[in-house]
mmCIF file of C-alpha atoms in Angstrom:
data_model
loop_
_atom_site.group_PDB
_atom_site.id
_atom_site.type_symbol
_atom_site.label_atom_id
_atom_site.label_comp_id
_atom_site.label_asym_id
_atom_site.label_seq_id
_atom_site.Cartn_x
_atom_site.Cartn_y
_atom_site.Cartn_z
ATOM 1 C CA MET A 1 -27.889 130.986 7.174
ATOM 2 C CA SER A 2 -27.813 132.187 10.823
ATOM 3 C CA VAL A 3 -30.882 132.215 13.092
ATOM 4 C CA PHE A 4 -30.894 135.970 13.197
ATOM 5 C CA ALA A 5 -30.921 136.264 9.433
ATOM 6 C CA SER A 6 -33.750 133.706 9.185
ATOM 7 C CA LEU A 7 -35.860 135.505 11.803
ATOM 8 C CA THR A 8 -35.201 138.841 10.093
ATOM 9 C CA GLN A 9 -36.382 137.493 6.716
ATOM 10 C CA GLY A 10 -39.359 136.022 8.564
ATOM 11 C CA LEU A 11 -40.334 139.430 9.978
ATOM 12 C CA GLN A 12 -39.886 140.914 6.484
ATOM 13 C CA GLY A 13 -42.172 138.247 5.125
ATOM 14 C CA LEU A 14 -44.792 138.928 7.738
ATOM 15 C CA PHE A 15 -44.855 142.706 7.860
ATOM 16 C CA GLY A 16 -42.777 144.243 5.067
ATOM 17 C CA SER A 17 -43.230 142.065 1.990
ATOM 18 C CA ASN A 18 -44.866 143.719 -0.983
ATOM 19 C CA ALA A 19 -44.396 144.015 -4.751
ATOM 20 C CA GLY A 20 -41.941 146.916 -4.471
ATOM 21 C CA THR A 21 -39.642 145.626 -1.777
ATOM 22 C CA LYS A 22 -36.115 144.483 -2.538
ATOM 23 C CA PRO A 23 -35.655 140.729 -2.640
ATOM 24 C CA PRO A 24 -33.540 139.196 0.160
ATOM 25 C CA ALA A 25 -29.811 138.825 -0.263
ATOM 26 C CA ASP A 26 -30.083 135.076 -0.723
ATOM 27 C CA ASP A 27 -32.525 135.428 -3.640
ATOM 28 C CA GLU A 28 -30.226 137.981 -5.325
ATOM 29 C CA ALA A 29 -27.273 135.560 -4.914
ATOM 30 C CA LEU A 30 -29.242 132.664 -6.337
ATOM 31 C CA THR A 31 -30.362 134.679 -9.305
ATOM 32 C CA SER A 32 -26.730 135.823 -10.041
ATOM 33 C CA MET A 33 -25.486 132.319 -9.764
ATOM 34 C CA LEU A 34 -28.221 130.975 -12.061
ATOM 35 C CA ALA A 35 -27.446 133.594 -14.708
ATOM 36 C CA GLN A 36 -23.729 132.660 -14.456
ATOM 37 C CA ARG A 37 -24.518 129.041 -14.817
ATOM 38 C CA ILE A 38 -26.681 129.628 -17.928
ATOM 39 C CA THR A 39 -23.922 131.711 -19.511
ATOM 40 C CA ILE A 40 -21.424 128.954 -18.975
ATOM 41 C CA LEU A 41 -23.798 126.397 -20.432
ATOM 42 C CA GLN A 42 -24.503 128.519 -23.477
ATOM 43 C CA SER A 43 -20.713 128.732 -24.098
ATOM 44 C CA ARG A 44 -20.367 124.964 -23.765
ATOM 45 C CA LEU A 45 -23.261 124.371 -26.115
ATOM 46 C CA ALA A 46 -21.584 126.612 -28.708
ATOM 47 C CA THR A 47 -18.292 124.722 -28.360
ATOM 48 C CA ALA A 48 -20.049 121.332 -28.559
ATOM 49 C CA LYS A 49 -22.026 122.446 -31.651
ATOM 50 C CA ALA A 50 -18.846 122.826 -33.580
ATOM 51 C CA ASN A 51 -17.504 119.397 -32.672
ATOM 52 C CA VAL A 52 -20.535 117.082 -32.506
ATOM 53 C CA GLU A 53 -21.990 115.090 -35.417
ATOM 54 C CA ALA A 54 -24.294 116.729 -37.821
ATOM 55 C CA GLY A 55 -27.304 114.702 -36.543
ATOM 56 C CA LYS A 56 -27.016 116.086 -33.023
ATOM 57 C CA THR A 57 -26.968 119.785 -34.096
ATOM 58 C CA ALA A 58 -30.789 120.111 -33.901
ATOM 59 C CA GLU A 59 -30.769 118.782 -30.306
ATOM 60 C CA ILE A 60 -28.218 121.438 -29.366
ATOM 61 C CA ASP A 61 -30.353 124.093 -30.918
ATOM 62 C CA ALA A 62 -33.320 122.831 -28.871
ATOM 63 C CA LEU A 63 -31.175 123.107 -25.688
ATOM 64 C CA GLU A 64 -30.097 126.655 -26.608
ATOM 65 C CA VAL A 65 -33.762 127.651 -27.028
ATOM 66 C CA ALA A 66 -34.555 126.150 -23.640
ATOM 67 C CA LEU A 67 -31.871 128.266 -21.995
ATOM 68 C CA GLN A 68 -33.282 131.430 -23.645
ATOM 69 C CA GLY A 69 -36.682 130.801 -22.039
ATOM 70 C CA PRO A 70 -37.610 131.518 -18.350
ATOM 71 C CA LYS A 71 -34.571 131.013 -16.180
ATOM 72 C CA SER A 72 -34.771 128.106 -13.702
ATOM 73 C CA TRP A 73 -32.482 125.707 -11.914
ATOM 74 C CA ASN A 74 -34.363 122.700 -13.284
ATOM 75 C CA THR A 75 -33.755 123.830 -16.870
ATOM 76 C CA ALA A 76 -30.072 124.486 -16.231
ATOM 77 C CA ASN A 77 -29.578 121.033 -14.607
ATOM 78 C CA LEU A 78 -31.372 119.278 -17.332
ATOM 79 C CA VAL A 79 -29.279 121.023 -20.079
ATOM 80 C CA GLU A 80 -26.039 120.232 -18.230
ATOM 81 C CA LEU A 81 -26.947 116.512 -18.007
ATOM 82 C CA ARG A 82 -28.092 116.336 -21.644
ATOM 83 C CA LEU A 83 -24.892 117.979 -22.763
ATOM 84 C CA LEU A 84 -22.939 115.022 -21.319
ATOM 85 C CA ASP A 85 -24.951 112.653 -23.543
ATOM 86 C CA ILE A 86 -24.159 114.683 -26.682
ATOM 87 C CA MET A 87 -20.467 115.181 -25.947
ATOM 88 C CA PRO A 88 -18.256 113.230 -28.292
ATOM 89 C CA GLU A 89 -16.065 110.399 -26.761
ATOM 90 C CA ALA A 90 -12.810 112.338 -27.493
ATOM 91 C CA SER A 91 -13.896 115.064 -25.157
ATOM 92 C CA LEU A 92 -14.947 112.774 -22.273
ATOM 93 C CA ARG A 93 -11.486 112.302 -20.624
ATOM 94 C CA PRO A 94 -10.553 116.021 -20.675
ATOM 95 C CA SER A 95 -14.037 116.838 -19.434
ATOM 96 C CA LEU A 96 -13.638 114.372 -16.556
ATOM 97 C CA GLN A 97 -10.327 115.884 -15.569
ATOM 98 C CA ALA A 98 -11.737 119.413 -15.666
ATOM 99 C CA THR A 99 -14.863 118.275 -13.675
ATOM 100 C CA LEU A 100 -12.735 116.859 -10.821
ATOM 101 C CA GLN A 101 -10.916 120.230 -10.496
ATOM 102 C CA ASP A 102 -14.045 122.331 -10.727
ATOM 103 C CA GLY A 103 -14.887 124.454 -7.700
ATOM 104 C CA ARG A 104 -18.516 123.197 -7.658
ATOM 105 C CA VAL A 105 -17.279 119.611 -7.302
ATOM 106 C CA LEU A 106 -14.800 120.516 -4.592
ATOM 107 C CA ASP A 107 -17.508 122.353 -2.586
ATOM 108 C CA ALA A 108 -19.969 119.550 -2.919
ATOM 109 C CA GLY A 109 -17.808 117.124 -1.022
ATOM 110 C CA LEU A 110 -18.277 114.012 -3.212
ATOM 111 C CA PRO A 111 -18.126 110.540 -1.676
ATOM 112 C CA ALA A 112 -14.694 108.996 -1.496
ATOM 113 C CA GLY A 113 -15.802 105.957 -3.532
ATOM 114 C CA LEU A 114 -16.940 108.135 -6.419
ATOM 115 C CA LEU A 115 -13.810 110.229 -6.408
ATOM 116 C CA GLY A 116 -11.649 107.084 -6.258
ATOM 117 C CA ALA A 117 -13.455 105.540 -9.182
ATOM 118 C CA ALA A 118 -13.011 108.676 -11.252
ATOM 119 C CA GLU A 119 -9.263 108.909 -10.470
ATOM 120 C CA ALA A 120 -8.860 105.198 -11.318
ATOM 121 C CA THR A 121 -10.603 105.678 -14.678
ATOM 122 C CA LEU A 122 -8.293 108.609 -15.518
ATOM 123 C CA LYS A 123 -5.291 106.455 -14.803
ATOM 124 C CA ASP A 124 -6.579 103.641 -16.800
ATOM 125 C CA GLY A 125 -5.627 104.306 -20.436
ATOM 126 C CA GLU A 126 -8.070 101.643 -21.735
ATOM 127 C CA ALA A 127 -11.151 102.996 -20.039
ATOM 128 C CA THR A 128 -14.116 103.019 -22.435
ATOM 129 C CA GLY A 129 -16.076 106.095 -23.255
ATOM 130 C CA ALA A 130 -19.221 104.593 -21.759
ATOM 131 C CA SER A 131 -17.556 104.209 -18.337
ATOM 132 C CA GLN A 132 -16.294 107.762 -18.462
ATOM 133 C CA ARG A 133 -19.669 109.093 -19.498
ATOM 134 C CA ILE A 134 -21.289 107.177 -16.590
ATOM 135 C CA LEU A 135 -18.825 108.630 -14.084
ATOM 136 C CA LEU A 136 -19.454 112.141 -15.450
ATOM 137 C CA HIS A 137 -23.199 111.674 -15.042
ATOM 138 C CA ALA A 138 -22.853 110.392 -11.454
ATOM 139 C CA ILE A 139 -20.501 113.296 -10.457
ATOM 140 C CA VAL A 140 -22.720 115.973 -12.009
ATOM 141 C CA GLU A 141 -25.929 114.481 -10.558
ATOM 142 C CA GLN A 142 -24.336 114.383 -7.097
ATOM 143 C CA VAL A 143 -23.200 118.026 -7.350
ATOM 144 C CA GLN A 144 -26.677 119.098 -8.515
ATOM 145 C CA TRP A 145 -28.302 117.280 -5.681
ATOM 146 C CA VAL A 146 -26.027 118.901 -3.062
ATOM 147 C CA GLU A 147 -26.693 122.353 -4.564
ATOM 148 C CA THR A 148 -30.406 121.773 -4.710
ATOM 149 C CA LYS A 149 -30.501 120.774 -1.029
ATOM 150 C CA LYS A 150 -28.397 123.753 -0.082
ATOM 151 C CA TYR A 151 -30.446 126.410 -1.734
ATOM 152 C CA ARG A 152 -33.781 124.682 -1.157
ATOM 153 C CA LEU A 153 -32.959 124.560 2.489
ATOM 154 C CA ARG A 154 -32.379 128.260 2.550
ATOM 155 C CA ARG A 155 -35.847 128.971 1.310
ATOM 156 C CA LEU A 156 -37.398 126.321 3.620
ATOM 157 C CA THR A 157 -35.553 127.918 6.598
ATOM 158 C CA THR A 158 -37.104 131.283 5.739
ATOM 159 C CA GLN A 159 -40.525 129.663 5.409
ATOM 160 C CA ILE A 160 -40.131 128.024 8.781
ATOM 161 C CA ALA A 161 -39.164 131.344 10.341
ATOM 162 C CA ASN A 162 -42.326 132.927 8.895
ATOM 163 C CA THR A 163 -44.493 130.151 10.307
ATOM 164 C CA VAL A 164 -42.798 130.234 13.719
ATOM 165 C CA LEU A 165 -43.104 133.988 14.012
ATOM 166 C CA TYR A 166 -46.793 133.985 12.884
ATOM 167 C CA TRP A 167 -47.853 131.450 15.434
ATOM 168 C CA ALA A 168 -45.716 133.058 18.149
ATOM 169 C CA LEU A 169 -47.621 136.354 17.619
ATOM 170 C CA VAL A 170 -50.959 134.566 17.603
ATOM 171 C CA SER A 171 -50.233 132.670 20.764
ATOM 172 C CA THR A 172 -48.966 135.770 22.433
ATOM 173 C CA ILE A 173 -52.090 137.675 21.674
ATOM 174 C CA ALA A 174 -54.258 134.858 22.879
ATOM 175 C CA PHE A 175 -52.162 134.682 26.000
ATOM 176 C CA SER A 176 -52.661 138.432 26.624
ATOM 177 C CA PHE A 177 -56.386 137.990 26.217
ATOM 178 C CA ALA A 178 -56.503 135.211 28.719
ATOM 179 C CA ILE A 179 -54.793 137.482 31.240
ATOM 180 C CA LEU A 180 -57.137 140.409 30.501
ATOM 181 C CA VAL A 181 -60.370 138.330 30.734
ATOM 182 C CA PRO A 182 -60.414 138.024 34.554
ATOM 183 C CA LEU A 183 -59.924 141.787 35.020
ATOM 184 C CA LEU A 184 -62.603 142.659 32.457
ATOM 185 C CA ALA A 185 -65.011 140.199 34.008
ATOM 186 C CA HIS A 186 -64.238 141.626 37.498
ATOM 187 C CA ASN A 187 -64.883 145.180 36.323
ATOM 188 C CA PHE A 188 -68.141 144.034 34.689
ATOM 189 C CA ASP A 189 -69.327 142.374 37.879
ATOM 190 C CA GLY A 190 -68.407 145.509 39.857
ATOM 191 C CA ARG A 191 -70.476 147.659 37.604
ATOM 192 C CA GLN A 192 -73.424 145.243 37.776
ATOM 193 C CA GLU A 193 -73.285 145.392 41.571
ATOM 194 C CA ALA A 194 -72.990 149.158 41.547
ATOM 195 C CA ASN A 195 -76.158 149.330 39.432
ATOM 196 C CA LYS A 196 -78.123 147.310 41.983
ATOM 197 C CA ILE A 197 -77.347 149.638 44.863
ATOM 198 C CA THR A 198 -80.095 152.233 45.505
ATOM 199 C CA THR A 199 -79.097 155.484 47.129
ATOM 200 C CA THR A 200 -81.564 156.693 49.787
ATOM 201 C CA ILE A 201 -81.547 160.405 50.648
ATOM 202 C CA ALA A 202 -83.038 161.573 53.991
ATOM 203 C CA PRO A 203 -86.118 163.759 53.545
ATOM 204 C CA PRO A 204 -85.736 167.454 54.440
ATOM 205 C CA ALA A 205 -86.692 168.510 57.979
ATOM 206 C CA LEU A 206 -90.189 169.823 58.635
ATOM 207 C CA VAL A 207 -90.439 173.115 60.521
ATOM 208 C CA THR A 208 -93.798 174.230 62.011
ATOM 209 C CA LEU A 209 -94.351 177.946 62.565
ATOM 210 C CA THR A 210 -96.242 178.413 65.780
ATOM 211 C CA SER A 211 -97.746 181.746 64.684
ATOM 212 C CA THR A 212 -99.546 180.511 61.591
ATOM 213 C CA GLY A 213 -99.418 176.756 62.041
ATOM 214 C CA SER A 214 -98.195 176.198 58.478
ATOM 215 C CA VAL A 215 -95.581 173.619 57.606
ATOM 216 C CA LEU A 216 -92.548 174.738 55.585
ATOM 217 C CA LEU A 217 -89.758 172.782 54.055
ATOM 218 C CA SER A 218 -86.544 173.614 55.844
ATOM 219 C CA GLN A 219 -83.748 174.978 53.778
ATOM 220 C CA ALA A 220 -81.281 172.859 55.727
ATOM 221 C CA GLY A 221 -80.381 169.533 54.168
ATOM 222 C CA PRO A 222 -79.222 166.342 55.843
ATOM 223 C CA PRO A 223 -76.434 166.667 58.409
ATOM 224 C CA ALA A 224 -72.979 167.088 57.019
ATOM 225 C CA PRO A 225 -70.786 163.983 57.116
ATOM 226 C CA VAL A 226 -68.252 163.777 59.782
ATOM 227 C CA VAL A 227 -64.730 164.162 58.405
ATOM 228 C CA THR A 228 -62.090 162.207 60.184
ATOM 229 C CA PRO A 229 -58.514 163.478 60.062
ATOM 230 C CA ALA A 230 -56.205 161.674 57.713
ATOM 231 C CA THR A 231 -53.867 159.173 59.204
ATOM 232 C CA VAL A 232 -50.179 159.777 59.050
ATOM 233 C CA GLY A 233 -48.385 158.001 56.226
ATOM 234 C CA THR A 234 -49.608 156.380 52.951
ATOM 235 C CA PRO A 235 -52.428 153.927 53.386
ATOM 236 C CA GLU A 236 -52.168 150.444 51.937
ATOM 237 C CA PRO A 237 -53.880 149.991 48.543
ATOM 238 C CA ALA A 238 -57.159 148.071 48.624
ATOM 239 C CA LYS A 239 -56.990 144.397 47.608
ATOM 240 C CA ILE A 240 -59.865 142.757 45.880
ATOM 241 C CA GLU A 241 -59.502 139.057 45.336
ATOM 242 C CA ILE A 242 -60.740 137.644 42.009
ATOM 243 C CA ALA A 243 -61.312 133.935 42.506
ATOM 244 C CA LEU A 244 -60.854 131.839 39.382
ATOM 245 C CA LEU A 245 -62.935 128.903 40.510
ATOM 246 C CA GLU A 246 -66.163 130.777 39.910
ATOM 247 C CA ARG A 247 -65.485 130.599 36.136
ATOM 248 C CA PRO A 248 -63.129 128.412 34.045
ATOM 249 C CA PHE A 249 -60.384 130.994 34.267
ATOM 250 C CA GLY A 250 -57.988 128.605 35.935
ATOM 251 C CA LEU A 251 -58.414 126.063 33.094
ATOM 252 C CA ILE A 252 -57.942 128.792 30.469
ATOM 253 C CA TRP A 253 -54.900 130.035 32.334
ATOM 254 C CA ALA A 254 -53.388 126.506 32.329
ATOM 255 C CA PHE A 255 -54.244 125.993 28.645
ATOM 256 C CA MET A 256 -52.675 129.283 27.541
ATOM 257 C CA PHE A 257 -49.509 128.723 29.584
ATOM 258 C CA GLY A 258 -49.263 125.281 27.970
ATOM 259 C CA ILE A 259 -49.348 126.937 24.570
ATOM 260 C CA MET A 260 -46.704 129.412 25.530
ATOM 261 C CA GLY A 261 -44.527 126.487 26.773
ATOM 262 C CA ALA A 262 -45.016 124.740 23.455
ATOM 263 C CA ASN A 263 -44.129 128.018 21.731
ATOM 264 C CA LEU A 264 -40.852 128.213 23.683
ATOM 265 C CA SER A 265 -40.157 124.595 22.670
ATOM 266 C CA ILE A 266 -40.658 125.426 18.980
ATOM 267 C CA LEU A 267 -38.364 128.482 19.240
ATOM 268 C CA TYR A 268 -35.608 126.434 21.043
ATOM 269 C CA PHE A 269 -35.917 123.734 18.319
ATOM 270 C CA PHE A 270 -35.618 126.266 15.545
ATOM 271 C CA ARG A 271 -32.533 127.854 17.240
ATOM 272 C CA ASP A 272 -30.751 124.585 17.764
ATOM 273 C CA ARG A 273 -31.549 122.723 14.593
ATOM 274 C CA VAL A 274 -31.714 125.412 11.859
ATOM 275 C CA SER A 275 -28.103 124.965 10.812
ATOM 276 C CA THR A 276 -28.024 121.155 10.924
ATOM 277 C CA MET A 277 -31.524 120.391 9.600
ATOM 278 C CA SER A 278 -31.902 118.018 6.641
ATOM 279 C CA ILE A 279 -33.960 119.009 3.667
ATOM 280 C CA GLU A 280 -36.488 116.293 4.517
ATOM 281 C CA GLU A 281 -36.870 117.605 8.051
ATOM 282 C CA ALA A 282 -37.079 121.191 6.818
ATOM 283 C CA GLU A 283 -39.817 120.329 4.327
ATOM 284 C CA TRP A 284 -41.798 118.710 7.148
ATOM 285 C CA ASN A 285 -41.361 121.535 9.588
ATOM 286 C CA ALA A 286 -42.248 124.160 6.954
ATOM 287 C CA LYS A 287 -45.834 122.834 6.782
ATOM 288 C CA TRP A 288 -48.241 125.188 8.610
ATOM 289 C CA TYR A 289 -49.946 122.436 10.622
ATOM 290 C CA VAL A 290 -46.748 121.196 12.279
ATOM 291 C CA PRO A 291 -46.410 124.110 14.773
ATOM 292 C CA VAL A 292 -50.172 124.223 15.213
ATOM 293 C CA THR A 293 -50.094 120.582 16.219
ATOM 294 C CA LYS A 294 -47.304 121.200 18.701
ATOM 295 C CA LEU A 295 -49.133 124.172 20.217
ATOM 296 C CA LEU A 296 -52.265 122.109 20.641
ATOM 297 C CA ILE A 297 -50.305 119.214 22.210
ATOM 298 C CA GLY A 298 -48.736 121.705 24.629
ATOM 299 C CA GLY A 299 -52.131 123.236 25.566
ATOM 300 C CA LEU A 300 -53.943 119.898 25.953
ATOM 301 C CA GLY A 301 -51.034 118.550 28.011
ATOM 302 C CA ALA A 302 -51.405 121.528 30.350
ATOM 303 C CA VAL A 303 -55.083 120.760 30.659
ATOM 304 C CA VAL A 304 -54.316 117.176 31.671
ATOM 305 C CA VAL A 305 -51.908 118.526 34.311
ATOM 306 C CA TYR A 306 -54.630 120.892 35.531
ATOM 307 C CA PHE A 307 -57.026 118.037 36.179
ATOM 308 C CA PHE A 308 -54.224 115.908 37.553
ATOM 309 C CA LEU A 309 -53.455 118.608 40.165
ATOM 310 C CA ARG A 310 -57.147 119.322 40.726
ATOM 311 C CA SER A 311 -57.655 115.696 41.742
ATOM 312 C CA GLU A 312 -55.096 116.236 44.539
ATOM 313 C CA ILE A 313 -53.087 113.171 43.579
ATOM 314 C CA VAL A 314 -49.987 115.364 44.114
ATOM 315 C CA THR A 315 -50.043 117.415 47.334
ATOM 316 C CA GLY A 316 -47.497 119.503 49.172
ATOM 317 C CA LEU A 317 -45.817 122.805 48.677
ATOM 318 C CA ILE A 318 -45.224 122.315 44.949
ATOM 319 C CA ALA A 319 -48.924 121.673 44.275
ATOM 320 C CA PRO A 320 -51.250 124.701 43.928
ATOM 321 C CA ASN A 321 -54.091 125.267 46.313
ATOM 322 C CA PHE A 322 -57.078 125.666 44.016
ATOM 323 C CA ALA A 323 -59.100 127.410 46.756
ATOM 324 C CA ALA A 324 -56.573 130.237 46.692
ATOM 325 C CA LEU A 325 -56.366 130.378 42.919
ATOM 326 C CA GLY A 326 -56.907 133.931 41.786
ATOM 327 C CA PHE A 327 -55.650 137.460 41.361
ATOM 328 C CA SER A 328 -55.122 140.384 43.702
ATOM 329 C CA VAL A 329 -56.241 143.731 42.279
ATOM 330 C CA HIS A 330 -54.063 146.514 43.731
ATOM 331 C CA ASP A 331 -55.680 149.899 43.512
ATOM 332 C CA THR A 332 -52.852 152.383 42.827
ATOM 333 C CA SER A 333 -54.962 155.506 42.359
ATOM 334 C CA LYS A 334 -54.234 156.813 45.851
ATOM 335 C CA SER A 335 -50.723 155.537 46.411
ATOM 336 C CA ALA A 336 -49.449 156.756 43.053
ATOM 337 C CA SER A 337 -51.105 160.246 43.242
ATOM 338 C CA GLY A 338 -47.801 161.965 44.066
ATOM 339 C CA SER A 339 -45.625 159.811 41.806
ATOM 340 C CA LEU A 340 -44.032 161.196 38.729
ATOM 341 C CA MET A 341 -44.566 157.935 36.796
ATOM 342 C CA ALA A 342 -47.997 157.360 35.408
ATOM 343 C CA LEU A 343 -49.481 154.042 36.693
ATOM 344 C CA PRO A 344 -52.664 152.257 35.849
ATOM 345 C CA GLU A 345 -55.381 152.543 38.390
ATOM 346 C CA LYS A 346 -55.567 148.864 38.893
ATOM 347 C CA ILE A 347 -52.831 146.200 38.702
ATOM 348 C CA LEU A 348 -53.421 142.490 38.502
ATOM 349 C CA ILE A 349 -50.977 140.381 40.578
ATOM 350 C CA PRO A 350 -51.419 136.560 40.436
ATOM 351 C CA SER A 351 -51.482 134.658 43.622
ATOM 352 C CA ALA A 352 -48.657 132.263 44.585
ATOM 353 C CA ASP A 353 -50.870 129.247 43.829
ATOM 354 C CA LEU A 354 -51.779 130.632 40.456
ATOM 355 C CA ALA A 355 -48.078 131.115 39.725
ATOM 356 C CA LYS A 356 -47.547 127.438 40.642
ATOM 357 C CA LEU A 357 -50.205 126.342 38.217
ATOM 358 C CA ALA A 358 -48.466 128.505 35.529
ATOM 359 C CA ILE A 359 -45.114 126.799 36.098
ATOM 360 C CA TRP A 360 -46.703 123.328 35.915
ATOM 361 C CA SER A 361 -48.434 124.307 32.658
ATOM 362 C CA LEU A 362 -45.271 125.732 31.168
ATOM 363 C CA ILE A 363 -43.466 122.514 31.950
ATOM 364 C CA ALA A 364 -46.246 120.467 30.440
ATOM 365 C CA GLY A 365 -46.184 122.591 27.239
ATOM 366 C CA THR A 366 -42.429 122.724 26.859
ATOM 367 C CA SER A 367 -41.632 119.088 27.444
ATOM 368 C CA GLU A 368 -43.669 116.749 25.178
ATOM 369 C CA SER A 369 -42.593 113.742 27.213
ATOM 370 C CA PHE A 370 -43.687 115.199 30.602
ATOM 371 C CA VAL A 371 -47.421 114.387 30.502
ATOM 372 C CA PRO A 372 -46.945 110.875 29.084
ATOM 373 C CA SER A 373 -44.382 110.091 31.745
ATOM 374 C CA VAL A 374 -46.652 111.423 34.526
ATOM 375 C CA LEU A 375 -49.597 109.367 33.267
ATOM 376 C CA ARG A 376 -47.386 106.246 32.949
ATOM 377 C CA GLU A 377 -46.150 106.568 36.525
ATOM 378 C CA THR A 378 -49.714 107.138 37.797
ATOM 379 C CA GLU A 379 -50.877 104.062 35.857
ATOM 380 C CA GLN A 380 -48.105 101.917 37.426
ATOM 381 C CA LYS A 381 -48.979 103.130 40.949
ATOM 382 C CA LEU A 382 -52.703 102.405 40.404
ATOM 383 C CA SER A 383 -51.905 99.022 38.965
ATOM 384 C CA ALA A 384 -49.746 98.207 42.038
ATOM 385 C CA ARG A 385 -52.475 99.338 44.433
ATOM 386 C CA THR A 386 -55.112 97.340 42.566
ATOM 387 C CA GLY A 387 -52.840 94.230 42.691
ATOM 388 C CA LYS A 388 -52.454 94.630 46.494
ATOM 389 C CA THR A 389 -56.187 95.021 47.126
ATOM 390 C CA THR A 390 -57.087 91.911 45.086
ATOM 391 C CA GLN A 391 -54.629 89.700 46.988
#
């Protein structure tokens, strides 16, 4: 199964699966193959019923009843193996020859040793029925195991795709929330500051009439504001810096980028290993807590890198300046007034140092060996310095 087909089935499982939807093509193929296998087994049971001893007829009837019940691969495999035990010795050699030429056996790719033993038994005219029956059992069991792994792996691959897509969506939503939190907090702080400002209005002028000596409120209000002419050209949009050190936004930013890096690592792993994954590996990766553990490892690794950089052990151009960690809020309400394209009134642009922190966090989340290697090298340097000071 290709990666695209697995992801498509995963999306169907997440968003489009209900009782009335059509089953995937793989399920239809498996159902058709199972029905064909049961039909062949029923025909073989009818043939064996006419040739076996009278004491084994009741067992064949029980196998026929089992095939008429709910269809399953386990039942079909069990009946196929039990049929080999009931088969008379005169039918073993022809059955072994037919089995070696069967398409199922050829597709299974049996081990060379097993094929060689079967061919040697066919060439040996004095081979006992017990040895032929043992070889038939070994061949059929090997074919059933290969088919079970093949079709079980298809279902596991679809399950892994569902899990990967689900946690990818969850982490993406959380990542978007982490980006929106600083802007929402900035707007909230702006409104709080605006509510504290008290507007003072100048009292109206008092006019005294000399004839009567009465005081009247003048109808004239405060002086009109002076309007300055507009400058030529478009003014630069106002920039309002949102510092992330006032709240733990920088730490949240690092944690979420670590999770996104781990998410990329999971998607790359699924893309590269889906076609060569063993059934044991697929069963392990299909468990829901496996991607969750990888995401947490990526996020916590990014947190370790955050404090590692915050301690200023690494300095230079590649290390972020935490004093300049923040966003720039560009007000586009004036500059985009004549534009045909609708733009939001405010646009968040991360600073260069915040982008550096994001890159460090992505690397820590994507590479599981990055944080342990950094800690190991730091430990070696500290041990070397400690050794020098004690001498």
